[in-house]
Short mmCIF file of C-alpha atoms in Angstrom, two decimals:
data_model
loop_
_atom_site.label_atom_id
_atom_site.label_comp_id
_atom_site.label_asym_id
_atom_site.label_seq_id
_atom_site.Cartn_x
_atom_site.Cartn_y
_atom_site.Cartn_z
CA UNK U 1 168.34 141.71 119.25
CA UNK U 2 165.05 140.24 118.57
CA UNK U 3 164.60 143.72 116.10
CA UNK U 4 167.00 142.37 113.51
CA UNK U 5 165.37 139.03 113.25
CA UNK U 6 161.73 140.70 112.87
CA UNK U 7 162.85 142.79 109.80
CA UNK U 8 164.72 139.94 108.20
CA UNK U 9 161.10 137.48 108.59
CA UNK U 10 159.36 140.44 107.00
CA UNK U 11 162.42 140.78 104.37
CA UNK U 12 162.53 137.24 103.84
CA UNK U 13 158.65 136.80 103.47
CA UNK U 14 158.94 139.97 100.75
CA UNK U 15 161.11 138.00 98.68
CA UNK U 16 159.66 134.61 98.74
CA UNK U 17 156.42 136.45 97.80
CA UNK U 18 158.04 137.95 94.82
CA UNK U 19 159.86 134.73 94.01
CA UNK U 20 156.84 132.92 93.99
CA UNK U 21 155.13 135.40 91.20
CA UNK U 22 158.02 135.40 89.33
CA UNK U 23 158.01 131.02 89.31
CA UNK U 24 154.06 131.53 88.17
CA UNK U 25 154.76 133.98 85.57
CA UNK U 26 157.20 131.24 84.48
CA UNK U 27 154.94 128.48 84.48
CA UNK U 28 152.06 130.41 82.78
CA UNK U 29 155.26 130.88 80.22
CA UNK U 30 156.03 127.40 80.10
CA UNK U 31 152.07 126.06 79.63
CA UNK U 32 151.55 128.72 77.40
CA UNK U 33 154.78 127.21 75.46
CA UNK U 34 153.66 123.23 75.98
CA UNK U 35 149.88 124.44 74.13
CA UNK U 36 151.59 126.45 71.46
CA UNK U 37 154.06 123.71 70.30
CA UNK U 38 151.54 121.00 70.81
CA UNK U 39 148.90 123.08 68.48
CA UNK U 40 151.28 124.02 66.20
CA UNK U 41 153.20 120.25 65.88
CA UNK U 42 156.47 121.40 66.67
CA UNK U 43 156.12 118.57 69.61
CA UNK U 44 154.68 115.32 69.57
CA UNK U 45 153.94 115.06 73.08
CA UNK U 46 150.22 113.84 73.72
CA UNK U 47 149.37 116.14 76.43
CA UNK U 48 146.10 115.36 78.04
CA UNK U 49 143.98 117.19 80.26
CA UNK U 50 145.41 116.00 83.67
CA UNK U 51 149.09 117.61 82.51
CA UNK U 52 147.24 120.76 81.81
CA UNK U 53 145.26 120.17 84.99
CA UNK U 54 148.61 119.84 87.00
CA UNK U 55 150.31 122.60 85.28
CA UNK U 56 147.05 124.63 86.38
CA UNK U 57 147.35 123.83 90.08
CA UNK U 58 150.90 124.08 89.76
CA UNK U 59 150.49 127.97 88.86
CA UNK U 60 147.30 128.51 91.41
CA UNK U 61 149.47 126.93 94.21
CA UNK U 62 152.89 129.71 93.12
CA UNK U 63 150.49 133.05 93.09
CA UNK U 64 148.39 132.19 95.98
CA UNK U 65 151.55 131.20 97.94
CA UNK U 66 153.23 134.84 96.75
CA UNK U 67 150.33 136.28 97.57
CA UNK U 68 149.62 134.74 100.91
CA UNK U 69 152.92 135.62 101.79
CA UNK U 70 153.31 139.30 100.29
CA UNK U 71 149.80 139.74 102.54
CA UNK U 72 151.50 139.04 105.64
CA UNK U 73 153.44 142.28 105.65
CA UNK U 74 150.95 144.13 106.05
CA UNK U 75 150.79 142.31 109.82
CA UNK U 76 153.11 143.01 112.48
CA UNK U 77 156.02 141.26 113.31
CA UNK U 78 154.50 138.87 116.39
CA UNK U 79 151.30 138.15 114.11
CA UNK U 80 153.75 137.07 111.76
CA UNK U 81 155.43 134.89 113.84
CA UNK U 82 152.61 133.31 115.28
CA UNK U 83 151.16 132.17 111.48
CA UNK U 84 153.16 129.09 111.92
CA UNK U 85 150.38 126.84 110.80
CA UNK U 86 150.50 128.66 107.63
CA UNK U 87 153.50 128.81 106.58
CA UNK U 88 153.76 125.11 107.07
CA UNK U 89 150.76 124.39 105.30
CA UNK U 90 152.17 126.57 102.48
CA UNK U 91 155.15 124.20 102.96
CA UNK U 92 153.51 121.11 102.49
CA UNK U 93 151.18 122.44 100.04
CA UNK U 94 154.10 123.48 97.81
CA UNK U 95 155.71 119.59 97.73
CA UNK U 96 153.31 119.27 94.93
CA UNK U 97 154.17 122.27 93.71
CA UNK U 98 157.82 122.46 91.59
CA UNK U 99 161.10 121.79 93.32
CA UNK U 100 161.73 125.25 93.37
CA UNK U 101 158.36 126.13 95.17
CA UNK U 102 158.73 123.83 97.52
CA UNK U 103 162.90 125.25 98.42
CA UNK U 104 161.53 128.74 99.09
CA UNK U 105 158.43 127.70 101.52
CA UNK U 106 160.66 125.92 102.94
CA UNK U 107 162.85 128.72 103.52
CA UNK U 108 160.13 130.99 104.85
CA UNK U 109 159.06 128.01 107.21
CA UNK U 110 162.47 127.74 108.81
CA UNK U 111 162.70 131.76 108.85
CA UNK U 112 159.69 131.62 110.98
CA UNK U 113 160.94 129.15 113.07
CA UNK U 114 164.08 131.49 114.11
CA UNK U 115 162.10 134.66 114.36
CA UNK U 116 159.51 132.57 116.90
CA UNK U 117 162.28 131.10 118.99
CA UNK U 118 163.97 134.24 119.12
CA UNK U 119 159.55 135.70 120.40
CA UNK U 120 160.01 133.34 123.27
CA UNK U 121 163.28 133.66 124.20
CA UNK U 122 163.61 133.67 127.95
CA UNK U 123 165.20 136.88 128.36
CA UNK U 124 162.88 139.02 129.88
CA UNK U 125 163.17 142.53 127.83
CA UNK U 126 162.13 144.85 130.19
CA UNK U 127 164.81 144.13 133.10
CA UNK U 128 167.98 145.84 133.44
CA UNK U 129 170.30 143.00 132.67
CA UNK U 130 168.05 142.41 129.46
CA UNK U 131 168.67 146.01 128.25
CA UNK U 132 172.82 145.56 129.86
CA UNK U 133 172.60 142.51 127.27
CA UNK U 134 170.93 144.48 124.52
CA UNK U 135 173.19 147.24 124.23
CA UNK U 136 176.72 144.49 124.26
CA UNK U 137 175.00 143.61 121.02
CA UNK U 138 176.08 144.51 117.37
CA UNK U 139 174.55 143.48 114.01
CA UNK U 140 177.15 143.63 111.40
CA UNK U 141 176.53 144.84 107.73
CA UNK U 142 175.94 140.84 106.92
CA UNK U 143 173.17 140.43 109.66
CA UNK U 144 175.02 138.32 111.82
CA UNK U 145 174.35 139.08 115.63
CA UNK U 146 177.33 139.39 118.04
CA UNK U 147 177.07 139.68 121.49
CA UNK U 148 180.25 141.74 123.31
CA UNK U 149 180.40 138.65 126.43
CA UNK U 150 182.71 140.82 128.53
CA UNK U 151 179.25 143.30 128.89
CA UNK U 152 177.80 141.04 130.98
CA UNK U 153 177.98 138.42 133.83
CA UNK U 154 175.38 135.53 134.70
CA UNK U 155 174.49 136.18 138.47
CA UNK U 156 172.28 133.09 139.19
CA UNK U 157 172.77 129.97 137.25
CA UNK U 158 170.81 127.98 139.49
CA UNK U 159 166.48 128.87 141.39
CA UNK U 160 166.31 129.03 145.23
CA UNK U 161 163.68 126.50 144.42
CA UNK U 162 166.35 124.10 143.34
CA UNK U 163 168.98 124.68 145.79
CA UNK U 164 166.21 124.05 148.87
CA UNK U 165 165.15 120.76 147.19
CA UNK U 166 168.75 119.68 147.06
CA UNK U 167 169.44 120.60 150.95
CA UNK U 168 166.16 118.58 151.84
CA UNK U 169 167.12 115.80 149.93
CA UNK U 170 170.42 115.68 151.49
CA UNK U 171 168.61 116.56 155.11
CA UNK U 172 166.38 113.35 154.10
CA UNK U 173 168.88 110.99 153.56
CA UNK U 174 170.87 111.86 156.34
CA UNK U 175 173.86 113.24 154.87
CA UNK U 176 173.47 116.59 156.96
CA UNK U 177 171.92 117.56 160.11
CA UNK U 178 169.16 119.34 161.21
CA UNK U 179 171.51 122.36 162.40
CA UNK U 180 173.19 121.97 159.26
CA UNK U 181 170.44 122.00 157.00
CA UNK U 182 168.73 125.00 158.88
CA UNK U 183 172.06 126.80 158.54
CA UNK U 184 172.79 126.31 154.80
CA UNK U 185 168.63 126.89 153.73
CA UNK U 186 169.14 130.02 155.47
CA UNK U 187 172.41 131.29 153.55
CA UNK U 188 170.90 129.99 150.20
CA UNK U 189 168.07 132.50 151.39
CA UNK U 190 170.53 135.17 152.16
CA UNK U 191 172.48 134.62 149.34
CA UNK U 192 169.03 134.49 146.91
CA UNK U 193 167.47 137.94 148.65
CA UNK U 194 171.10 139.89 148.06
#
């Protein structure tokens, strides 16, 4: 399960890296274009140097983020994940970036997000009922995960832990006995042991 969501972070950081080229390629196009018709007259736009200033940083900020981004492939798929920091930072670096920067950062950043929470899940991968769990489960052509529920059965919804607390608070308050109490702690022992 957590397989299919590690490819599609790497997929998903492969095309944001591209897309974010592509946008700087555009934007050298488009300042290239704003110089031409301003030296030419064909516009009679004053630009001064802090448009071409933000037009620079605009570009900078696209291929460093493609870049960035593209570089993390070359890591596995739990360094990846753990690079939270920066792919936010990419994030909120790219709000002064163009709309369209800022969309696809934001895409890898909640990408991330999914592929971390899926990291620390708290199914334990090397039991039995984690691999009983793993093989009820079926990625369709689309990516979508879909888990076969009849392959499966929670055992213990509740710790021993818990259950013991709640017989001593009851045994506390005086709702059961002693007899009783020792009786039911030992079945919730039984029961937890078998």
């Amino acid at each position: 399960m957590s397989i299919t969501l590690k490819k599609n972070i790497k997929k998903t950081l492969k095309i944001a890296g591209i897309l974010f080229l592509i946008l700087g390629i555009l934007q050298i196009f488009g300042l290239g274009m704003r110089i031409y018709s301003v030296q030419t007259g064909i516009s009679k736009l004053k630009l001064t140097w802090f448009d071409y200033t933000l037009n620079a940083i605009e570009i900078a900020l696209s291929l460093l983020t493609g870049i960035l981004y593209l570089i993390q492939l070359s890591k596995n798929s739990k360094d990846i994940v753990k690079q939270n920091k920066l792919f936010f930072g990419l994030c909120m670096a790219n709000v002064f970036n163009s709309l369209a920067g800022w969309v696809i950062s934001f895409w890898v950043q909640i990408a991330n997000e999914q592929a971390k929470s899926l990291e620390f899940s708290f199914i334990d991968t090397s039991s039995e009922t984690a691999t009983n769990v793993a093989n009820n489960v079926v990625t369709t052509q689309d990516g979508e995960i879909v888990i076969d529920e009849g392959g499966y059965e929670v055992l213990h919804t509740e710790t021993l832990t818990t259950r013991l607390e709640e017989l001593s608070k009851l045994r506390s308050k005086n709702l059961i006995s002693q007899e009783e109490y020792i009786k039911l702690r030992q079945e919730e022992i039984d029961k937890f042991l078998n």
